[in-house]
mmCIF file with all atom_site columns, C-alpha atoms in Angstrom:
data_model
loop_
_atom_site.group_PDB
_atom_site.id
_atom_site.type_symbol
_atom_site.label_atom_id
_atom_site.label_alt_id
_atom_site.label_comp_id
_atom_site.label_asym_id
_atom_site.label_entity_id
_atom_site.label_seq_id
_atom_site.pdbx_PDB_ins_code
_atom_site.Cartn_x
_atom_site.Cartn_y
_atom_site.Cartn_z
_atom_site.occupancy
_atom_site.B_iso_or_equiv
_atom_site.pdbx_formal_charge
_atom_site.auth_seq_id
_atom_site.auth_comp_id
_atom_site.auth_asym_id
_atom_site.auth_atom_id
_atom_site.pdbx_PDB_model_num
ATOM 1   C CA . MET I 1 1   ? -0.560 -23.672 8.834   1.00 46.00 ? 36  MET I CA 1
ATOM 2   C CA . SER I 1 2   ? 3.206  -23.438 8.660   1.00 46.00 ? 37  SER I CA 1
ATOM 3   C CA . VAL I 1 3   ? 5.378  -22.228 5.819   1.00 50.00 ? 38  VAL I CA 1
ATOM 4   C CA . ALA I 1 4   ? 8.426  -24.070 4.441   1.00 48.00 ? 39  ALA I CA 1
ATOM 5   C CA . VAL I 1 5   ? 10.588 -20.988 4.066   1.00 46.00 ? 40  VAL I CA 1
ATOM 6   C CA . GLU I 1 6   ? 13.965 -22.334 3.023   1.00 46.00 ? 41  GLU I CA 1
ATOM 7   C CA . SER I 1 7   ? 12.936 -23.946 -0.265  1.00 50.00 ? 42  SER I CA 1
ATOM 8   C CA . SER I 1 8   ? 10.835 -21.251 -1.883  1.00 81.00 ? 43  SER I CA 1
ATOM 9   C CA . VAL I 1 9   ? 11.941 -17.779 -0.729  1.00 87.00 ? 44  VAL I CA 1
ATOM 10  C CA . ILE I 1 10  ? 12.456 -15.297 -3.557  1.00 89.00 ? 45  ILE I CA 1
ATOM 11  C CA . SER I 1 11  ? 13.051 -12.260 -1.372  1.00 93.00 ? 46  SER I CA 1
ATOM 12  C CA . HIS I 1 12  ? 12.600 -10.938 2.136   1.00 95.00 ? 47  HIS I CA 1
ATOM 13  C CA . TRP I 1 13  ? 12.476 -7.575  3.909   1.00 97.00 ? 48  TRP I CA 1
ATOM 14  C CA . ASP I 1 14  ? 12.212 -6.587  7.553   1.00 97.00 ? 49  ASP I CA 1
ATOM 15  C CA . HIS I 1 15  ? 12.643 -3.629  9.875   1.00 97.00 ? 50  HIS I CA 1
ATOM 16  C CA . LEU I 1 16  ? 12.105 -2.923  13.573  1.00 97.00 ? 51  LEU I CA 1
ATOM 17  C CA . VAL I 1 17  ? 10.929 0.633   14.336  1.00 97.00 ? 52  VAL I CA 1
ATOM 18  C CA . GLU I 1 18  ? 12.041 1.557   17.857  1.00 95.00 ? 53  GLU I CA 1
ATOM 19  C CA . GLY I 1 19  ? 9.667  3.584   20.015  1.00 95.00 ? 54  GLY I CA 1
ATOM 20  C CA . MET I 1 20  ? 6.637  2.786   17.883  1.00 96.00 ? 55  MET I CA 1
ATOM 21  C CA . GLN I 1 21  ? 3.443  1.245   19.178  1.00 95.00 ? 56  GLN I CA 1
ATOM 22  C CA . TYR I 1 22  ? 0.791  0.345   16.637  1.00 96.00 ? 57  TYR I CA 1
ATOM 23  C CA . SER I 1 23  ? -2.050 -2.084  16.077  1.00 97.00 ? 58  SER I CA 1
ATOM 24  C CA . THR I 1 24  ? -1.394 -5.099  13.869  1.00 97.00 ? 59  THR I CA 1
ATOM 25  C CA . GLN I 1 25  ? -5.020 -5.016  12.691  1.00 97.00 ? 60  GLN I CA 1
ATOM 26  C CA . ASP I 1 26  ? -4.806 -1.305  11.788  1.00 98.00 ? 61  ASP I CA 1
ATOM 27  C CA . PHE I 1 27  ? -1.560 -1.903  9.860   1.00 98.00 ? 62  PHE I CA 1
ATOM 28  C CA . TYR I 1 28  ? -3.137 -4.746  7.872   1.00 98.00 ? 63  TYR I CA 1
ATOM 29  C CA . THR I 1 29  ? -6.265 -2.696  7.121   1.00 98.00 ? 64  THR I CA 1
ATOM 30  C CA . ALA I 1 30  ? -4.180 0.230   5.813   1.00 98.00 ? 65  ALA I CA 1
ATOM 31  C CA . LEU I 1 31  ? -1.972 -2.148  3.828   1.00 98.00 ? 66  LEU I CA 1
ATOM 32  C CA . GLU I 1 32  ? -4.966 -3.885  2.245   1.00 98.00 ? 67  GLU I CA 1
ATOM 33  C CA . GLN I 1 33  ? -6.186 -0.473  1.043   1.00 98.00 ? 68  GLN I CA 1
ATOM 34  C CA . ALA I 1 34  ? -2.743 0.518   -0.288  1.00 98.00 ? 69  ALA I CA 1
ATOM 35  C CA . ILE I 1 35  ? -2.408 -2.790  -2.144  1.00 98.00 ? 70  ILE I CA 1
ATOM 36  C CA . ALA I 1 36  ? -5.949 -2.548  -3.578  1.00 97.00 ? 71  ALA I CA 1
ATOM 37  C CA . SER I 1 37  ? -5.170 0.920   -4.962  1.00 97.00 ? 72  SER I CA 1
ATOM 38  C CA . ARG I 1 38  ? -2.442 -0.627  -7.141  1.00 97.00 ? 73  ARG I CA 1
ATOM 39  C CA . GLN I 1 39  ? -4.999 -2.773  -9.035  1.00 97.00 ? 74  GLN I CA 1
ATOM 40  C CA . ILE I 1 40  ? -2.720 -5.818  -9.274  1.00 96.00 ? 75  ILE I CA 1
ATOM 41  C CA . PRO I 1 41  ? -4.371 -8.410  -11.573 1.00 95.00 ? 76  PRO I CA 1
ATOM 42  C CA . ASP I 1 42  ? -5.431 -11.822 -10.178 1.00 95.00 ? 77  ASP I CA 1
ATOM 43  C CA . LEU I 1 43  ? -4.744 -10.729 -6.596  1.00 96.00 ? 78  LEU I CA 1
ATOM 44  C CA . LYS I 1 44  ? -6.083 -12.416 -3.458  1.00 97.00 ? 79  LYS I CA 1
ATOM 45  C CA . VAL I 1 45  ? -5.648 -11.108 0.081   1.00 98.00 ? 80  VAL I CA 1
ATOM 46  C CA . SER I 1 46  ? -6.448 -12.738 3.416   1.00 97.00 ? 81  SER I CA 1
ATOM 47  C CA . ARG I 1 47  ? -5.353 -12.746 7.034   1.00 97.00 ? 82  ARG I CA 1
ATOM 48  C CA . VAL I 1 48  ? -3.834 -16.023 8.184   1.00 96.00 ? 83  VAL I CA 1
ATOM 49  C CA . GLU I 1 49  ? -2.464 -17.349 11.436  1.00 93.00 ? 84  GLU I CA 1
ATOM 50  C CA . ILE I 1 50  ? 0.888  -19.091 11.062  1.00 89.00 ? 85  ILE I CA 1
ATOM 51  C CA . LYS I 1 51  ? 2.337  -21.248 13.827  1.00 84.00 ? 86  LYS I CA 1
ATOM 52  C CA . GLU I 1 52  ? 5.543  -19.993 15.408  1.00 81.00 ? 87  GLU I CA 1
ATOM 53  C CA . GLY I 1 53  ? 6.931  -23.521 15.503  1.00 78.00 ? 88  GLY I CA 1
ATOM 54  C CA . GLY I 1 54  ? 5.578  -26.986 16.252  1.00 75.00 ? 89  GLY I CA 1
ATOM 55  C CA . LEU I 1 55  ? 2.080  -28.365 16.564  1.00 76.00 ? 90  LEU I CA 1
ATOM 56  C CA . LEU I 1 56  ? 1.228  -26.764 19.928  1.00 79.00 ? 91  LEU I CA 1
ATOM 57  C CA . SER I 1 57  ? 3.079  -23.492 19.409  1.00 82.00 ? 92  SER I CA 1
ATOM 58  C CA . ALA I 1 58  ? 1.459  -20.068 19.445  1.00 86.00 ? 93  ALA I CA 1
ATOM 59  C CA . LYS I 1 59  ? 0.317  -18.431 16.231  1.00 89.00 ? 94  LYS I CA 1
ATOM 60  C CA . ARG I 1 60  ? 1.081  -15.060 14.686  1.00 91.00 ? 95  ARG I CA 1
ATOM 61  C CA . LEU I 1 61  ? -1.274 -13.182 12.377  1.00 95.00 ? 96  LEU I CA 1
ATOM 62  C CA . TYR I 1 62  ? 0.035  -12.388 8.876   1.00 97.00 ? 97  TYR I CA 1
ATOM 63  C CA . LEU I 1 63  ? -1.464 -10.651 5.892   1.00 98.00 ? 98  LEU I CA 1
ATOM 64  C CA . ARG I 1 64  ? -1.230 -13.073 2.958   1.00 97.00 ? 99  ARG I CA 1
ATOM 65  C CA . VAL I 1 65  ? -1.177 -11.557 -0.521  1.00 97.00 ? 100 VAL I CA 1
ATOM 66  C CA . TRP I 1 66  ? -0.938 -13.907 -3.464  1.00 94.00 ? 101 TRP I CA 1
ATOM 67  C CA . ARG I 1 67  ? -1.096 -13.897 -7.204  1.00 94.00 ? 102 ARG I CA 1
ATOM 68  C CA . LYS I 1 68  ? -1.013 -17.191 -9.091  1.00 90.00 ? 103 LYS I CA 1
ATOM 69  C CA . LYS I 1 69  ? 2.007  -19.068 -7.641  1.00 87.00 ? 104 LYS I CA 1
ATOM 70  C CA . LEU I 1 70  ? 3.601  -16.062 -5.918  1.00 93.00 ? 105 LEU I CA 1
ATOM 71  C CA . MET I 1 71  ? 2.756  -15.359 -2.297  1.00 94.00 ? 106 MET I CA 1
ATOM 72  C CA . PHE I 1 72  ? 3.642  -12.637 0.193   1.00 94.00 ? 107 PHE I CA 1
ATOM 73  C CA . ASP I 1 73  ? 3.298  -13.173 3.912   1.00 96.00 ? 108 ASP I CA 1
ATOM 74  C CA . VAL I 1 74  ? 3.453  -9.741  5.540   1.00 98.00 ? 109 VAL I CA 1
ATOM 75  C CA . CYS I 1 75  ? 4.005  -9.375  9.282   1.00 97.00 ? 110 CYS I CA 1
ATOM 76  C CA . GLY I 1 76  ? 3.284  -6.374  11.465  1.00 97.00 ? 111 GLY I CA 1
ATOM 77  C CA . ALA I 1 77  ? 3.754  -7.047  15.167  1.00 96.00 ? 112 ALA I CA 1
ATOM 78  C CA . PRO I 1 78  ? 4.526  -5.176  18.389  1.00 96.00 ? 113 PRO I CA 1
ATOM 79  C CA . PHE I 1 79  ? 7.816  -6.234  19.965  1.00 96.00 ? 114 PHE I CA 1
ATOM 80  C CA . GLY I 1 80  ? 8.699  -4.654  23.312  1.00 96.00 ? 115 GLY I CA 1
ATOM 81  C CA . ASN I 1 81  ? 8.668  -0.883  22.832  1.00 96.00 ? 116 ASN I CA 1
ATOM 82  C CA . ALA I 1 82  ? 8.927  -1.263  19.051  1.00 97.00 ? 117 ALA I CA 1
ATOM 83  C CA . PHE I 1 83  ? 6.930  -2.478  16.067  1.00 97.00 ? 118 PHE I CA 1
ATOM 84  C CA . PHE I 1 84  ? 8.298  -5.073  13.669  1.00 97.00 ? 119 PHE I CA 1
ATOM 85  C CA . PHE I 1 85  ? 7.524  -5.136  9.940   1.00 98.00 ? 120 PHE I CA 1
ATOM 86  C CA . SER I 1 86  ? 8.507  -7.905  7.531   1.00 97.00 ? 121 SER I CA 1
ATOM 87  C CA . TRP I 1 87  ? 7.477  -9.694  4.387   1.00 97.00 ? 122 TRP I CA 1
ATOM 88  C CA . TRP I 1 88  ? 8.477  -12.917 2.673   1.00 95.00 ? 123 TRP I CA 1
ATOM 89  C CA . LEU I 1 89  ? 7.916  -13.441 -1.051  1.00 95.00 ? 124 LEU I CA 1
ATOM 90  C CA . THR I 1 90  ? 7.742  -17.127 -1.924  1.00 91.00 ? 125 THR I CA 1
ATOM 91  C CA . GLU I 1 91  ? 6.777  -19.295 -4.848  1.00 87.00 ? 126 GLU I CA 1
ATOM 92  C CA . LEU I 1 92  ? 4.140  -21.923 -4.160  1.00 78.00 ? 127 LEU I CA 1
ATOM 93  C CA . PRO I 1 93  ? 4.916  -25.401 -5.504  1.00 69.00 ? 128 PRO I CA 1
ATOM 94  C CA . SER I 1 94  ? 1.968  -27.643 -6.302  1.00 63.00 ? 129 SER I CA 1
ATOM 95  C CA . GLY I 1 95  ? 1.181  -31.353 -6.522  1.00 57.00 ? 130 GLY I CA 1
ATOM 96  C CA . CYS I 1 96  ? 4.070  -33.565 -7.618  1.00 57.00 ? 131 CYS I CA 1
ATOM 97  C CA . LEU I 1 97  ? 6.391  -30.571 -7.698  1.00 53.00 ? 132 LEU I CA 1
ATOM 98  C CA . ALA I 1 98  ? 5.851  -29.988 -3.970  1.00 52.00 ? 133 ALA I CA 1
ATOM 99  C CA . PHE I 1 99  ? 6.785  -33.615 -3.322  1.00 54.00 ? 134 PHE I CA 1
ATOM 100 C CA . LEU I 1 100 ? 9.909  -33.431 -5.508  1.00 54.00 ? 135 LEU I CA 1
ATOM 101 C CA . LEU I 1 101 ? 11.069 -30.246 -3.792  1.00 53.00 ? 136 LEU I CA 1
ATOM 102 C CA . ALA I 1 102 ? 10.776 -31.967 -0.403  1.00 55.00 ? 137 ALA I CA 1
ATOM 103 C CA . VAL I 1 103 ? 13.359 -34.622 -1.377  1.00 58.00 ? 138 VAL I CA 1
ATOM 104 C CA . PRO I 1 104 ? 16.822 -33.024 -0.918  1.00 60.00 ? 139 PRO I CA 1
ATOM 105 C CA . VAL I 1 105 ? 18.641 -35.116 -3.543  1.00 60.00 ? 140 VAL I CA 1
ATOM 106 C CA . VAL I 1 106 ? 15.986 -34.466 -6.199  1.00 58.00 ? 141 VAL I CA 1
ATOM 107 C CA . ARG I 1 107 ? 15.381 -30.812 -5.258  1.00 54.00 ? 142 ARG I CA 1
ATOM 108 C CA . GLN I 1 108 ? 18.369 -29.258 -7.072  1.00 56.00 ? 143 GLN I CA 1
ATOM 109 C CA . PHE I 1 109 ? 17.636 -31.123 -10.311 1.00 57.00 ? 144 PHE I CA 1
ATOM 110 C CA . THR I 1 110 ? 13.960 -30.142 -10.059 1.00 56.00 ? 145 THR I CA 1
ATOM 111 C CA . LEU I 1 111 ? 14.747 -26.460 -9.507  1.00 54.00 ? 146 LEU I CA 1
ATOM 112 C CA . LEU I 1 112 ? 17.134 -26.334 -12.469 1.00 55.00 ? 147 LEU I CA 1
ATOM 113 C CA . PHE I 1 113 ? 15.267 -28.372 -15.062 1.00 55.00 ? 148 PHE I CA 1
ATOM 114 C CA . VAL I 1 114 ? 11.621 -28.839 -14.135 1.00 56.00 ? 149 VAL I CA 1
ATOM 115 C CA . ARG I 1 115 ? 10.966 -25.345 -12.849 1.00 57.00 ? 150 ARG I CA 1
ATOM 116 C CA . PRO I 1 116 ? 13.682 -23.081 -14.266 1.00 66.00 ? 151 PRO I CA 1
ATOM 117 C CA . TRP I 1 117 ? 13.587 -19.352 -13.591 1.00 71.00 ? 152 TRP I CA 1
ATOM 118 C CA . THR I 1 118 ? 13.055 -17.530 -16.863 1.00 80.00 ? 153 THR I CA 1
ATOM 119 C CA . TYR I 1 119 ? 13.201 -13.800 -17.551 1.00 84.00 ? 154 TYR I CA 1
ATOM 120 C CA . PHE I 1 120 ? 9.400  -13.817 -17.655 1.00 86.00 ? 155 PHE I CA 1
ATOM 121 C CA . LYS I 1 121 ? 9.039  -15.543 -14.275 1.00 86.00 ? 156 LYS I CA 1
ATOM 122 C CA . LEU I 1 122 ? 11.623 -13.272 -12.663 1.00 85.00 ? 157 LEU I CA 1
ATOM 123 C CA . ASP I 1 123 ? 10.138 -10.099 -14.165 1.00 89.00 ? 158 ASP I CA 1
ATOM 124 C CA . THR I 1 124 ? 6.665  -11.114 -12.998 1.00 89.00 ? 159 THR I CA 1
ATOM 125 C CA . ALA I 1 125 ? 7.954  -11.893 -9.502  1.00 90.00 ? 160 ALA I CA 1
ATOM 126 C CA . TYR I 1 126 ? 9.791  -8.550  -9.344  1.00 91.00 ? 161 TYR I CA 1
ATOM 127 C CA . MET I 1 127 ? 6.735  -6.605  -10.558 1.00 94.00 ? 162 MET I CA 1
ATOM 128 C CA . PHE I 1 128 ? 4.628  -8.222  -7.863  1.00 95.00 ? 163 PHE I CA 1
ATOM 129 C CA . GLN I 1 129 ? 7.346  -7.704  -5.257  1.00 94.00 ? 164 GLN I CA 1
ATOM 130 C CA . GLN I 1 130 ? 7.842  -4.030  -6.083  1.00 96.00 ? 165 GLN I CA 1
ATOM 131 C CA . SER I 1 131 ? 4.097  -3.347  -6.044  1.00 96.00 ? 166 SER I CA 1
ATOM 132 C CA . VAL I 1 132 ? 3.513  -4.908  -2.632  1.00 97.00 ? 167 VAL I CA 1
ATOM 133 C CA . HIS I 1 133 ? 6.766  -3.528  -1.198  1.00 97.00 ? 168 HIS I CA 1
ATOM 134 C CA . ALA I 1 134 ? 5.784  -0.017  -2.347  1.00 97.00 ? 169 ALA I CA 1
ATOM 135 C CA . ALA I 1 135 ? 2.441  -0.450  -0.557  1.00 98.00 ? 170 ALA I CA 1
ATOM 136 C CA . VAL I 1 136 ? 4.227  -1.551  2.646   1.00 98.00 ? 171 VAL I CA 1
ATOM 137 C CA . MET I 1 137 ? 6.586  1.452   2.421   1.00 98.00 ? 172 MET I CA 1
ATOM 138 C CA . GLU I 1 138 ? 3.648  3.823   1.794   1.00 98.00 ? 173 GLU I CA 1
ATOM 139 C CA . VAL I 1 139 ? 1.813  2.621   4.911   1.00 98.00 ? 174 VAL I CA 1
ATOM 140 C CA . LEU I 1 140 ? 4.986  2.550   7.011   1.00 98.00 ? 175 LEU I CA 1
ATOM 141 C CA . ASP I 1 141 ? 5.823  6.117   5.922   1.00 98.00 ? 176 ASP I CA 1
ATOM 142 C CA . ASP I 1 142 ? 2.287  7.278   6.796   1.00 98.00 ? 177 ASP I CA 1
ATOM 143 C CA . ILE I 1 143 ? 2.520  5.685   10.258  1.00 97.00 ? 178 ILE I CA 1
ATOM 144 C CA . THR I 1 144 ? 5.995  7.004   11.081  1.00 97.00 ? 179 THR I CA 1
ATOM 145 C CA . LYS I 1 145 ? 5.069  10.500  9.860   1.00 96.00 ? 180 LYS I CA 1
ATOM 146 C CA . ALA I 1 146 ? 1.865  10.519  11.967  1.00 96.00 ? 181 ALA I CA 1
ATOM 147 C CA . LYS I 1 147 ? 3.872  9.435   15.027  1.00 95.00 ? 182 LYS I CA 1
ATOM 148 C CA . GLY I 1 148 ? 6.681  11.950  14.430  1.00 96.00 ? 183 GLY I CA 1
ATOM 149 C CA . LEU I 1 149 ? 9.294  9.246   13.811  1.00 96.00 ? 184 LEU I CA 1
ATOM 150 C CA . ARG I 1 150 ? 11.974 9.304   11.119  1.00 95.00 ? 185 ARG I CA 1
ATOM 151 C CA . THR I 1 151 ? 11.318 7.637   7.791   1.00 94.00 ? 186 THR I CA 1
ATOM 152 C CA . LEU I 1 152 ? 13.478 4.730   6.687   1.00 96.00 ? 187 LEU I CA 1
ATOM 153 C CA . SER I 1 153 ? 16.678 5.334   4.762   1.00 96.00 ? 188 SER I CA 1
ATOM 154 C CA . GLU I 1 154 ? 17.112 3.928   1.261   1.00 96.00 ? 189 GLU I CA 1
ATOM 155 C CA . ALA I 1 155 ? 19.317 1.137   2.641   1.00 95.00 ? 190 ALA I CA 1
ATOM 156 C CA . GLU I 1 156 ? 16.649 0.185   5.203   1.00 96.00 ? 191 GLU I CA 1
ATOM 157 C CA . ARG I 1 157 ? 14.044 -0.066  2.437   1.00 96.00 ? 192 ARG I CA 1
ATOM 158 C CA . LYS I 1 158 ? 15.919 -2.592  0.274   1.00 95.00 ? 193 LYS I CA 1
ATOM 159 C CA . PRO I 1 159 ? 14.748 -6.199  0.209   1.00 94.00 ? 194 PRO I CA 1
ATOM 160 C CA . ILE I 1 160 ? 17.130 -9.144  0.424   1.00 91.00 ? 195 ILE I CA 1
ATOM 161 C CA . MET I 1 161 ? 17.018 -11.069 -2.841  1.00 85.00 ? 196 MET I CA 1
ATOM 162 C CA . ARG I 1 162 ? 17.668 -14.732 -3.505  1.00 78.00 ? 197 ARG I CA 1
ATOM 163 C CA . ASP I 1 163 ? 20.591 -15.388 -5.836  1.00 71.00 ? 198 ASP I CA 1
ATOM 164 C CA . PHE I 1 164 ? 18.990 -17.181 -8.787  1.00 62.00 ? 199 PHE I CA 1
ATOM 165 C CA . PHE I 1 165 ? 22.218 -17.497 -10.697 1.00 58.00 ? 200 PHE I CA 1
ATOM 166 C CA . GLN I 1 166 ? 24.540 -19.170 -8.195  1.00 56.00 ? 201 GLN I CA 1
ATOM 167 C CA . ARG I 1 167 ? 26.152 -22.343 -9.453  1.00 45.00 ? 202 ARG I CA 1
#
């Protein structure tokens, strides 16, 4: 399975922790527990392999957390002498909407009029984002503390948000 990132990203966060070796499986297990403790309604969690590129490319394991049409793909992966953490929060289009969003000329009209972002949709997305992000930070803090590494600064903890109000 691949993910069409550019059309549906709400927010993103990532950080590389130098000098840290850790198991992807152990990170996902701890994160699943931290997320479960938050009792998020209508939540589903699974581990998925996402292709790095084309049809024959290698795959990377992600923890997928979704609620209704909002989906997180969380990555925890060793990289050299470091460990990389990231997540992508996306909105899942369905049926005809997925088709319309795939057509560049129609996409902008569709996003503005067929599927407008309302306060309710944004608040719900932000609640979900903050809950899962807090779980990621909790697990990351536990790991770095156990390994004697520094915790992340406030600036390093901030997600990158999509601008919903650009014209």
